[in-house]
Amino acid sequence: MDLSVGPNAFFWSAETVRDFYRALAETPVQRVVIGEWVCSKRLPFWQDEIPGAVEALQMAGKEVAVTSLALITLRRERRQTADLAEMGLPVEINDLSALHHIPEGAPFWVGPVVNVYNEGTLEWLARRGATRICLPPELPLASVAALARAGHAAGVAVEVWGHGRAPLAISGRCYHARLHDRAKDSCQFVCGDDPDGRDVDTLDGRAFLTVNGVQTLGRAVTTVAGQIEALRDAGVASLRLSPQIGAFPEIARAYAAALDGAPDLPGTLARLMPGAEFCDGFLAGQPGVAQVALG
Amino acid sequence: MMELVCPAGTPAALRAAVDAGAHAVYCGFADETNARNFPGLNFSREEMAEGIAYAHARGAKVLVAINTFPRAGDQPIWHRAVADAERCGADAVILADLGLLAHAAERHPGLRLHLSVQAAAANPDAINLYAEAFGVKRVVLPRVLTVEEITAINREIDVETEVFVFGGLCVMAEGRCSLSSYATGLSPNMNGVCSPASHVAYAEQSGAQEARLGGFLIHRTPKGAPVPYPTLCKGCFTSGEQTGHIFEDPVSLDATRLIPALQKAGVRALKIEGRQRSRAYVGQVVRAFCAAVEAADKGQPMPEGLLAKLTEGQAATTGAYAKTWR
C-alpha cells in the first residue's frame, strides 16, 4: 500500500500553492493529483503555479495527474475540461462528463466524487481505460474489499480516502457567497478567507460541517489511521491524503511511517493537529462522523 | 403537450394519479433498489404488475425507478429488479448507476432506459455519454440548473429531458451527497433514504422544541411553532457570527409559473416529487398540473393559486431554475 495526495479542495493564494507543492515534493508520497477541483472561478488565480509544481513533483519521482472539476455545468468549464486532456498528464475525472473528452481506451484515473459503488461500474470504467479509482468516502469496508478484488482482476488500482475532511456534497449554489449575502457570480472570492474551509456548527455549538464554496465537507478529519491493516488485508493499493493548510508534509510522513510499521498513527496525528477532531465511521459501516477504530 | 410524470408510493396512489390524468407514473419496488426506500411504501412484484396493467388500460405509462447504487457483492438484487420491471410491463426503468445501465443495455436491449436525477448528469457531455454508451432515451435533469442552462443543454443533445417542477427540493447535486450518511450512516445512494425518520428525535428543551438527526441539532423553534422535519441541508446552523439556514431554507419547489419557459426550453416531461405522499395529495397535485400543462400547451397563462392549498404553511421556491442562485 502506498500514498496518493488528492487535489487541494480549498482556495489558496498562488504563493501558498507554490510552497505547498515545493514541500510536498520532499515527502514520501508516490503520486499527486493537482488542479482545481471545486470552483472554476478560482483557477485563474493560481493556475500559473501548476506547470512548476508538476515539474517539481515529477523531478522528485512522483506520478502526477490533473483533476477535473467535481461539478461541470458552464460552457467555459467544459472547455477547461477538454483542455485537461491536452496537458500530457493522466486526467483524474471527478465529474463523469470529463470522460467525454478522453479518447476511448486512453488511461485515466477516477476521483472520490464519481460514484463507484460496485463491480459493474468499476469494470465498465476499466474497459473505458480507468487504471486507478479512488472510492467514494462513504463506502464500508466490505464494499471496499469487493471492489479491490474486482480492481485487481480488471487491472485497476483501488484507492481509499485516507486522510482529510471528507467531501460530502457539491452544489450549484455557493454557500460561502450565501453566507455573505452574495450571489455566486459576485462572490468576491470570500472562500479565500478560509484556507481550510468555513466552520459550520449546530445551534448547540457542536462542530459539524465545513463549507468550502460550492462544496460541503465534514468538519472532523476523516482518517483511516486505525484501519490500515484492514485496508491492506482488503487489497487496497493506496491511501489518499487530502491537502490541508497546516503540517501537511509531517502528516504525509506520519502515514508513510505507519505503512512501514510505526505505531500509534492516531496519537501522532493528534499531536500534529492540536484541537482537531477525527472520525472513521464510514469504513465501519457507521455514521461517517463516528469514531470507531481510533482507540 | 409535455408529459406529466407523477409519483406513486403505493398502488392506491398510482390509481389516484392515473385517475387524475397523469400521463405517466413513476414508482419502485419495496426494497433498497429505489431512492424512496421508506417503510410502508413501494410495490411488491405482484402489485407492480397490477399497477402497470391498471395504468396501461387507461392510457398511462409506468416508469420503474431502480435508482440507488448497487452494493458491491450484491448486484443480483438490482439486476433482478430490472428484469422484473421488464417482465411486469414497465414502459421504462429509471437508473442511475453506470454498472446497472451497462447491465440493462446489454441484457435487456428492448427495455427503455431513463437516466435518474441521481446520476447528476448536469451538462450535454455527460448526457451524450449516457446516450451513446447505453442508449438512454431520457434524462432527468438535476435541480441545480437554470432555465437558460436547460435550454442550452437541449440544443446539444438528442435525448428527451425531464425536470422536477413540484415537491421536495435537493439543493446539493443529487446522487452525489453523503451528508445523510455522515450523520446517520444511511445514505440516498446506498440505502435509498436521506435524513431517515429512524434517526430523528424531537424533544422539548427549556421552552423550545428541538429536532435532531443522528444526535445533531437541526432545528430549534419556539413552543407552539411548527418544527420542520430535520432534513440536513435545510437545517439551521451557526457559522461565525451568523445563524440561519446556511444551505437552504426549509422550502419546497414550485416551478408552476416557469412551465411555459420550460416548455420553450424544449423540456419533454415535468416531474412531480412525492412518492412518500398520500393518494389524496397525489390526486390533487396531478389534477392541478394537468390543467397547467394543458394551459401551457394552448399558450394560455398558468392558472393562479392552483397549489396554494398544498403548499400552505410552507414556503415555496423556484429553486435554481429562476437563476437566483447565481
Short mmCIF file of N, CA and C in Angstrom, two decimals, chain B residues 1-5 20-24 61 138 160-161 259 262-264 266-270 286-300 302:
data_model
loop_
_atom_site.label_atom_id
_atom_site.label_comp_id
_atom_site.label_asym_id
_atom_site.label_seq_id
_atom_site.Cartn_x
_atom_site.Cartn_y
_atom_site.Cartn_z
N MET B 1 -47.90 18.16 -26.24
CA MET B 1 -48.03 18.54 -24.83
C MET B 1 -46.92 17.88 -24.02
N MET B 2 -46.42 18.60 -23.02
CA MET B 2 -45.41 18.00 -22.15
C MET B 2 -46.03 16.86 -21.34
N GLU B 3 -45.22 15.84 -21.11
CA GLU B 3 -45.70 14.68 -20.34
C GLU B 3 -45.61 15.00 -18.86
N LEU B 4 -46.65 14.64 -18.13
CA LEU B 4 -46.66 14.85 -16.69
C LEU B 4 -46.33 13.52 -16.00
N VAL B 5 -45.22 13.51 -15.28
CA VAL B 5 -44.73 12.28 -14.63
C VAL B 5 -44.99 12.39 -13.13
N ALA B 20 -56.49 10.79 -12.05
CA ALA B 20 -56.46 12.26 -12.10
C ALA B 20 -55.89 12.77 -13.40
N GLY B 21 -55.43 11.87 -14.26
CA GLY B 21 -54.98 12.29 -15.58
C GLY B 21 -53.49 12.26 -15.82
N ALA B 22 -52.72 11.63 -14.91
CA ALA B 22 -51.27 11.54 -15.11
C ALA B 22 -50.96 10.87 -16.45
N HIS B 23 -49.99 11.42 -17.18
CA HIS B 23 -49.58 10.77 -18.43
C HIS B 23 -48.66 9.59 -18.13
N ALA B 24 -47.91 9.74 -17.05
CA ALA B 24 -47.01 8.66 -16.63
C ALA B 24 -46.89 8.68 -15.12
N LYS B 61 -48.50 5.60 -18.75
CA LYS B 61 -47.27 4.79 -18.70
C LYS B 61 -46.82 4.61 -17.26
N ARG B 138 -34.02 9.23 -22.17
CA ARG B 138 -34.47 10.44 -21.46
C ARG B 138 -33.60 10.65 -20.23
N GLU B 160 -34.49 13.04 -24.65
CA GLU B 160 -35.51 13.88 -24.01
C GLU B 160 -35.03 14.34 -22.63
N THR B 161 -35.53 15.50 -22.19
CA THR B 161 -35.24 15.93 -20.83
C THR B 161 -36.51 15.99 -20.00
N ILE B 259 -43.52 26.86 -16.07
CA ILE B 259 -43.87 25.79 -17.02
C ILE B 259 -43.79 26.26 -18.47
N LEU B 262 -40.18 26.42 -19.41
CA LEU B 262 -39.59 25.09 -19.52
C LEU B 262 -40.00 24.43 -20.84
N GLN B 263 -41.27 24.66 -21.22
CA GLN B 263 -41.75 24.12 -22.48
C GLN B 263 -40.94 24.72 -23.64
N LYS B 264 -40.73 26.03 -23.56
CA LYS B 264 -39.96 26.73 -24.59
C LYS B 264 -38.51 26.24 -24.60
N GLY B 266 -37.60 23.37 -24.36
CA GLY B 266 -37.51 22.06 -25.02
C GLY B 266 -37.66 20.88 -24.08
N VAL B 267 -38.11 21.15 -22.86
CA VAL B 267 -38.29 20.07 -21.88
C VAL B 267 -39.45 19.17 -22.32
N ARG B 268 -39.24 17.86 -22.26
CA ARG B 268 -40.26 16.91 -22.73
C ARG B 268 -41.24 16.52 -21.63
N ALA B 269 -40.76 16.46 -20.40
CA ALA B 269 -41.61 15.94 -19.33
C ALA B 269 -41.38 16.71 -18.03
N LEU B 270 -42.47 16.87 -17.28
CA LEU B 270 -42.40 17.54 -15.98
C LEU B 270 -42.63 16.49 -14.90
N VAL B 286 -51.84 16.22 -9.16
CA VAL B 286 -51.88 15.78 -10.56
C VAL B 286 -52.96 16.54 -11.32
N ARG B 287 -54.14 16.69 -10.71
CA ARG B 287 -55.21 17.44 -11.38
C ARG B 287 -54.77 18.87 -11.67
N ALA B 288 -54.14 19.49 -10.67
CA ALA B 288 -53.70 20.89 -10.85
C ALA B 288 -52.67 20.98 -11.97
N PHE B 289 -51.74 20.05 -12.00
CA PHE B 289 -50.69 20.13 -13.01
C PHE B 289 -51.18 19.75 -14.41
N CYS B 290 -52.17 18.86 -14.49
CA CYS B 290 -52.77 18.57 -15.79
C CYS B 290 -53.33 19.85 -16.39
N ALA B 291 -54.03 20.63 -15.55
CA ALA B 291 -54.61 21.88 -16.03
C ALA B 291 -53.50 22.83 -16.47
N ALA B 292 -52.41 22.87 -15.71
CA ALA B 292 -51.32 23.78 -16.04
C ALA B 292 -50.64 23.40 -17.35
N VAL B 293 -50.40 22.10 -17.52
CA VAL B 293 -49.72 21.63 -18.73
C VAL B 293 -50.60 21.87 -19.96
N GLU B 294 -51.92 21.65 -19.80
CA GLU B 294 -52.83 21.89 -20.92
C GLU B 294 -52.87 23.38 -21.27
N ALA B 295 -52.87 24.23 -20.24
CA ALA B 295 -52.88 25.68 -20.48
C ALA B 295 -51.60 26.09 -21.21
N ALA B 296 -50.47 25.55 -20.76
CA ALA B 296 -49.18 25.89 -21.41
C ALA B 296 -49.21 25.47 -22.86
N ASP B 297 -49.81 24.30 -23.12
CA ASP B 297 -49.87 23.78 -24.49
C ASP B 297 -50.66 24.70 -25.41
N LYS B 298 -51.68 25.35 -24.83
CA LYS B 298 -52.53 26.25 -25.64
C LYS B 298 -51.99 27.68 -25.61
N GLY B 299 -50.86 27.88 -24.94
CA GLY B 299 -50.29 29.23 -24.85
C GLY B 299 -51.04 30.13 -23.90
N GLN B 300 -51.83 29.52 -23.00
CA GLN B 300 -52.59 30.33 -22.04
C GLN B 300 -51.75 30.54 -20.77
N MET B 302 -50.62 30.51 -16.83
CA MET B 302 -50.75 29.46 -15.81
C MET B 302 -51.90 29.78 -14.87
#
